[in-house]
């Protein structure tokens, strides 16, 4: 989730605060360049990596607050000196929060959001609602398409809603590298949408909710229409087959992880939410 609300609230309430940002990250590091947190006298929100690294940042930020200073920089090796074994090196920039800084961060977040990969979710039924909620905090632009206005109205805050009589028409205009997830209230409509999505060779992911029987039926229909080879690119069931649980929230959690993995691994600028992507230790919890 965005930490900008904390910045806005602190500024609006007149609470002195220090903005801490990861300016450099070399080797194995717990967060990427650009990760940030906000530190006040009695609170901290966001994260630059947790553990001893983050405590160093909080201590320095509160020193700045007490001294009335505006800026500071920390160069922290992640080694025995601070009780961490990541082996990397982090450079932190600390800056007192003001209106100019908030405007800078809002503009940066807007640019990043514009570059987020898109997930087109067809169907706002029970599982569609759960999946939209699971995708909400992720760095993805989620668009939910349905023919039913009442189901779109019931969606949680966050995803874009598109009421369409012909949902499949949305596929042609989707950005390159989009993910398509098909879970409407109509199997015939599912097949139509999935077939259109599979024809997008640049799709990062095409998934459809259903059973092995549904998959075989769809494969036969594709074959009869001359597109049988496309079925190999279809993920069905979504979320994998190892956990045989039909509760919408469980399916949504499994599918969200699957979609995120597929769509980010094919993005031109893959961002690692844990350790620096160039490291083998990326997302290693031992950092």
Coordinates of C-alpha atoms in Angstrom, one line a residue:
X1 CA 0.0 0.0 0.0
X2 CA 1.1 3.6 -0.6
X3 CA 2.7 5.4 2.3
X4 CA 1.7 8.8 0.9
X5 CA -1.4 9.1 3.2
X6 CA 1.0 9.1 6.2
X7 CA 3.0 12.0 4.6
X8 CA -0.1 13.9 3.8
X9 CA -1.5 13.5 7.3
X10 CA 1.7 14.5 9.0
X11 CA 2.0 17.6 6.9
X12 CA -1.7 18.6 7.4
X13 CA -1.5 18.1 11.1
X14 CA 1.8 20.0 11.4
X15 CA 3.7 17.1 12.9
X16 CA 7.4 17.3 12.3
X17 CA 8.6 14.2 10.4
X18 CA 11.6 12.8 8.6
X19 CA 11.3 11.1 5.3
X20 CA 13.8 8.2 4.9
X21 CA 14.5 6.9 1.4
X22 CA 16.7 4.1 0.1
X23 CA 19.0 6.0 -2.3
X24 CA 21.4 3.2 -3.1
X25 CA 21.3 -0.5 -2.8
X26 CA 24.4 -2.6 -3.6
X27 CA 24.6 -6.4 -3.3
X28 CA 22.0 -8.2 -1.3
X29 CA 19.7 -5.7 0.4
X30 CA 16.2 -6.0 2.0
X31 CA 14.6 -3.2 0.0
X32 CA 15.1 -1.7 -3.4
X33 CA 16.1 1.9 -4.3
X34 CA 13.1 4.2 -3.8
X35 CA 11.6 2.3 -0.8
X36 CA 10.8 4.8 2.0
X37 CA 9.4 5.4 5.4
X38 CA 8.2 8.3 7.5
X39 CA 9.5 8.8 11.1
X40 CA 7.9 11.1 13.7
X41 CA 8.8 11.5 17.3
X42 CA 6.6 8.6 18.4
X43 CA 5.7 6.7 15.2
X44 CA 7.0 5.3 12.0
X45 CA 5.2 4.1 8.8
X46 CA 6.4 2.4 5.7
X47 CA 9.7 0.4 5.7
X48 CA 13.2 0.5 4.3
X49 CA 13.9 -3.1 5.2
X50 CA 13.2 -3.7 8.9
X51 CA 15.6 -5.1 11.5
X52 CA 18.7 -3.3 12.6
X53 CA 18.9 -1.3 9.4
X54 CA 15.6 0.3 10.0
X55 CA 16.4 1.0 13.7
X56 CA 19.5 2.9 12.5
X57 CA 17.3 5.0 10.3
X58 CA 14.8 5.7 13.0
X59 CA 17.4 6.7 15.5
X60 CA 19.0 9.1 13.1
X61 CA 15.7 10.5 12.0
X62 CA 14.7 11.3 15.6
X63 CA 18.1 12.8 16.2
X64 CA 17.4 15.2 13.3
X65 CA 14.0 16.0 14.7
X66 CA 15.4 16.8 18.2
X67 CA 18.2 18.9 16.7
X68 CA 16.0 20.8 14.3
X69 CA 18.1 19.6 11.3
X70 CA 16.7 19.1 7.8
X71 CA 18.9 16.5 6.1
X72 CA 21.3 13.6 6.7
X73 CA 22.7 10.6 4.9
X74 CA 23.6 7.2 6.2
X75 CA 25.8 4.6 4.6
X76 CA 25.1 1.2 6.2
X77 CA 27.0 -2.0 5.4
X78 CA 24.7 -5.0 6.2
X79 CA 27.2 -7.0 8.1
X80 CA 28.2 -8.1 11.6
X81 CA 28.5 -4.5 12.8
X82 CA 24.7 -4.2 12.9
X83 CA 23.9 -7.9 13.4
X84 CA 22.8 -8.5 9.8
X85 CA 24.2 -11.0 7.3
X86 CA 22.8 -9.8 4.0
X87 CA 26.3 -8.7 2.9
X88 CA 25.0 -5.7 0.9
X89 CA 25.3 -2.0 1.4
X90 CA 22.5 0.5 1.7
X91 CA 22.6 4.3 1.4
X92 CA 19.8 6.1 3.1
X93 CA 18.8 9.7 2.5
X94 CA 16.9 11.5 5.3
X95 CA 15.0 14.7 4.7
X96 CA 12.5 16.7 6.7
X97 CA 9.0 16.5 5.4
X98 CA 7.7 19.7 3.7
X99 CA 5.2 20.6 1.0
X100 CA 7.8 20.4 -1.7
X101 CA 8.8 16.9 -0.7
X102 CA 5.2 15.8 -0.6
X103 CA 4.6 17.2 -4.1
X104 CA 7.7 15.4 -5.4
X105 CA 6.6 12.1 -4.0
X106 CA 3.0 12.4 -5.3
X107 CA 4.4 13.1 -8.8
X108 CA 6.7 10.1 -8.6
X109 CA 3.9 7.8 -7.4
X110 CA 1.7 9.0 -10.3
X111 CA 4.4 8.2 -12.8
X112 CA 5.0 4.8 -11.3
X113 CA 1.2 4.0 -11.3
X114 CA 1.0 4.9 -15.0
X115 CA 3.7 2.3 -15.7
X116 CA 2.1 -0.5 -13.7
X117 CA 1.2 -3.7 -15.6
X118 CA -2.5 -4.2 -16.2
X119 CA -4.7 -7.1 -15.0
X120 CA -8.1 -7.4 -16.8
X121 CA -10.4 -9.3 -14.6
X122 CA -13.6 -10.5 -16.4
X123 CA -16.4 -11.2 -14.0
X124 CA -17.3 -9.6 -10.7
X125 CA -19.0 -12.6 -9.0
X126 CA -18.0 -13.9 -5.6
X127 CA -14.5 -15.1 -6.7
X128 CA -14.0 -12.0 -8.9
X129 CA -14.8 -9.8 -5.9
X130 CA -12.3 -11.7 -3.7
X131 CA -9.6 -11.6 -6.4
X132 CA -10.1 -7.8 -6.9
X133 CA -9.6 -7.4 -3.2
X134 CA -6.4 -9.6 -3.2
X135 CA -4.9 -7.6 -6.1
X136 CA -5.7 -4.2 -4.6
X137 CA -2.5 -3.7 -2.6
X138 CA -0.2 -5.0 -5.4
X139 CA 1.7 -2.8 -7.9
X140 CA -0.8 -3.7 -10.6
X141 CA -3.6 -1.7 -12.4
X142 CA -6.7 -3.8 -12.0
X143 CA -9.6 -3.4 -14.4
X144 CA -12.8 -5.4 -13.7
X145 CA -15.1 -5.9 -16.7
X146 CA -18.7 -7.2 -16.3
X147 CA -22.0 -7.0 -18.0
X148 CA -23.8 -6.5 -14.6
X149 CA -23.8 -3.0 -13.1
X150 CA -24.8 -4.3 -9.6
X151 CA -21.8 -6.7 -9.4
X152 CA -19.4 -3.9 -10.4
X153 CA -21.0 -1.6 -7.8
X154 CA -20.2 -4.3 -5.1
X155 CA -16.5 -4.3 -5.8
X156 CA -14.1 -3.0 -3.1
X157 CA -12.4 0.3 -3.6
X158 CA -9.5 0.4 -5.9
X159 CA -10.0 -1.4 -9.2
X160 CA -11.3 0.3 -12.3
X161 CA -14.8 -0.7 -13.3
X162 CA -16.0 -1.2 -16.8
X163 CA -19.6 -2.1 -17.6
X164 CA -19.6 -3.7 -21.1
X165 CA -22.2 -5.5 -23.1
X166 CA -19.3 -7.2 -25.0
X167 CA -16.5 -7.8 -22.5
X168 CA -14.3 -9.5 -25.0
X169 CA -14.0 -6.2 -26.9
X170 CA -11.7 -4.9 -24.1
X171 CA -8.9 -7.3 -25.0
X172 CA -7.8 -5.7 -28.2
X173 CA -7.0 -2.4 -26.6
X174 CA -5.2 -3.8 -23.5
X175 CA -1.6 -2.8 -23.1
X176 CA 1.3 -5.1 -24.0
X177 CA 2.1 -7.5 -21.2
X178 CA -1.3 -7.5 -19.7
X179 CA -2.8 -10.4 -17.7
X180 CA -6.3 -11.6 -18.5
X181 CA -8.3 -13.5 -15.8
X182 CA -11.6 -15.0 -16.9
X183 CA -14.3 -15.8 -14.4
X184 CA -17.7 -14.7 -15.7
X185 CA -21.1 -16.1 -14.8
X186 CA -21.4 -17.8 -18.3
X187 CA -19.2 -20.6 -19.6
X188 CA -19.8 -19.7 -23.2
X189 CA -18.7 -16.1 -22.5
X190 CA -15.7 -17.4 -20.6
X191 CA -14.7 -19.4 -23.7
X192 CA -15.2 -16.4 -26.0
X193 CA -13.1 -14.1 -23.8
X194 CA -10.3 -16.6 -23.1
X195 CA -10.0 -17.4 -26.9
X196 CA -9.6 -13.7 -27.6
X197 CA -7.1 -13.3 -24.9
X198 CA -5.0 -16.3 -26.0
X199 CA -4.7 -14.7 -29.4
X200 CA -2.8 -11.9 -27.8
X201 CA 0.8 -13.3 -28.2
X202 CA 2.1 -10.5 -25.9
X203 CA -0.2 -11.4 -22.9
X204 CA 1.7 -12.1 -19.8
X205 CA -1.0 -14.4 -18.4
X206 CA -4.3 -15.9 -19.5
X207 CA -6.2 -17.7 -16.8
X208 CA -9.7 -19.1 -16.5
X209 CA -11.5 -20.4 -13.4
X210 CA -12.9 -23.9 -13.7
X211 CA -12.2 -27.6 -13.7
X212 CA -10.2 -30.1 -15.8
X213 CA -13.5 -30.9 -17.7
X214 CA -14.0 -27.3 -18.5
X215 CA -10.4 -27.1 -19.8
X216 CA -10.9 -30.1 -22.0
X217 CA -14.2 -28.7 -23.4
X218 CA -12.5 -25.4 -24.2
X219 CA -9.5 -27.2 -25.8
X220 CA -11.9 -29.1 -28.1
X221 CA -13.7 -25.9 -29.1
X222 CA -10.4 -24.2 -29.9
X223 CA -9.3 -27.1 -31.9
X224 CA -12.5 -27.1 -33.9
X225 CA -11.9 -23.5 -34.6
X226 CA -8.4 -24.1 -35.8
X227 CA -6.7 -22.7 -32.6
X228 CA -6.0 -25.8 -30.6
X229 CA -2.3 -24.9 -30.0
X230 CA -3.5 -21.8 -28.1
X231 CA -4.8 -23.9 -25.2
X232 CA -1.3 -24.7 -24.0
X233 CA -0.9 -21.1 -22.9
X234 CA -4.1 -21.2 -20.8
X235 CA -3.8 -21.4 -17.0
X236 CA -6.8 -23.5 -15.7
X237 CA -7.5 -23.8 -12.9
X238 CA -6.2 -20.5 -11.8
X239 CA -4.1 -20.6 -8.6
X240 CA -2.7 -24.0 -9.4
X241 CA -4.0 -27.5 -8.7
X242 CA -2.1 -28.5 -5.6
X243 CA -4.6 -26.8 -3.2
X244 CA -8.1 -28.1 -3.9
X245 CA -10.0 -25.5 -2.0
X246 CA -13.0 -23.7 -3.6
X247 CA -13.4 -20.9 -1.1
X248 CA -13.3 -17.6 -3.1
X249 CA -10.7 -16.0 -0.7
X250 CA -8.4 -19.0 -1.0
X251 CA -8.6 -19.1 -4.8
X252 CA -8.0 -15.4 -4.9
X253 CA -4.9 -15.6 -2.7
X254 CA -3.4 -18.4 -4.8
X255 CA -4.4 -16.7 -8.1
X256 CA -3.0 -13.3 -7.1
X257 CA 0.4 -14.8 -6.4
X258 CA 0.3 -16.7 -9.7
X259 CA -0.7 -13.6 -11.6
X260 CA 1.9 -11.3 -10.0
X261 CA 4.6 -13.8 -10.7
X262 CA 3.7 -14.1 -14.3
X263 CA 3.1 -10.5 -15.1
X264 CA 6.1 -9.1 -13.3
X265 CA 8.5 -11.7 -14.7
X266 CA 7.6 -10.6 -18.2
X267 CA 7.6 -6.8 -17.5
X268 CA 10.3 -4.8 -19.2
X269 CA 11.3 -3.2 -15.9
X270 CA 10.8 -5.9 -13.3
X271 CA 10.9 -4.5 -9.8
X272 CA 11.9 -6.7 -6.9
X273 CA 9.8 -6.0 -3.8
X274 CA 12.4 -7.6 -1.6
X275 CA 16.0 -8.0 -2.4
X276 CA 17.7 -6.4 -5.4
X277 CA 16.6 -8.2 -8.5
X278 CA 20.2 -8.7 -9.8
X279 CA 21.0 -10.8 -6.8
X280 CA 20.4 -14.6 -6.5
X281 CA 19.2 -13.8 -2.9
X282 CA 16.2 -11.8 -4.2
X283 CA 13.4 -12.1 -1.6
X284 CA 15.7 -14.3 0.6
X285 CA 14.1 -14.0 4.1
X286 CA 17.5 -14.5 5.7
X287 CA 18.8 -11.0 4.8

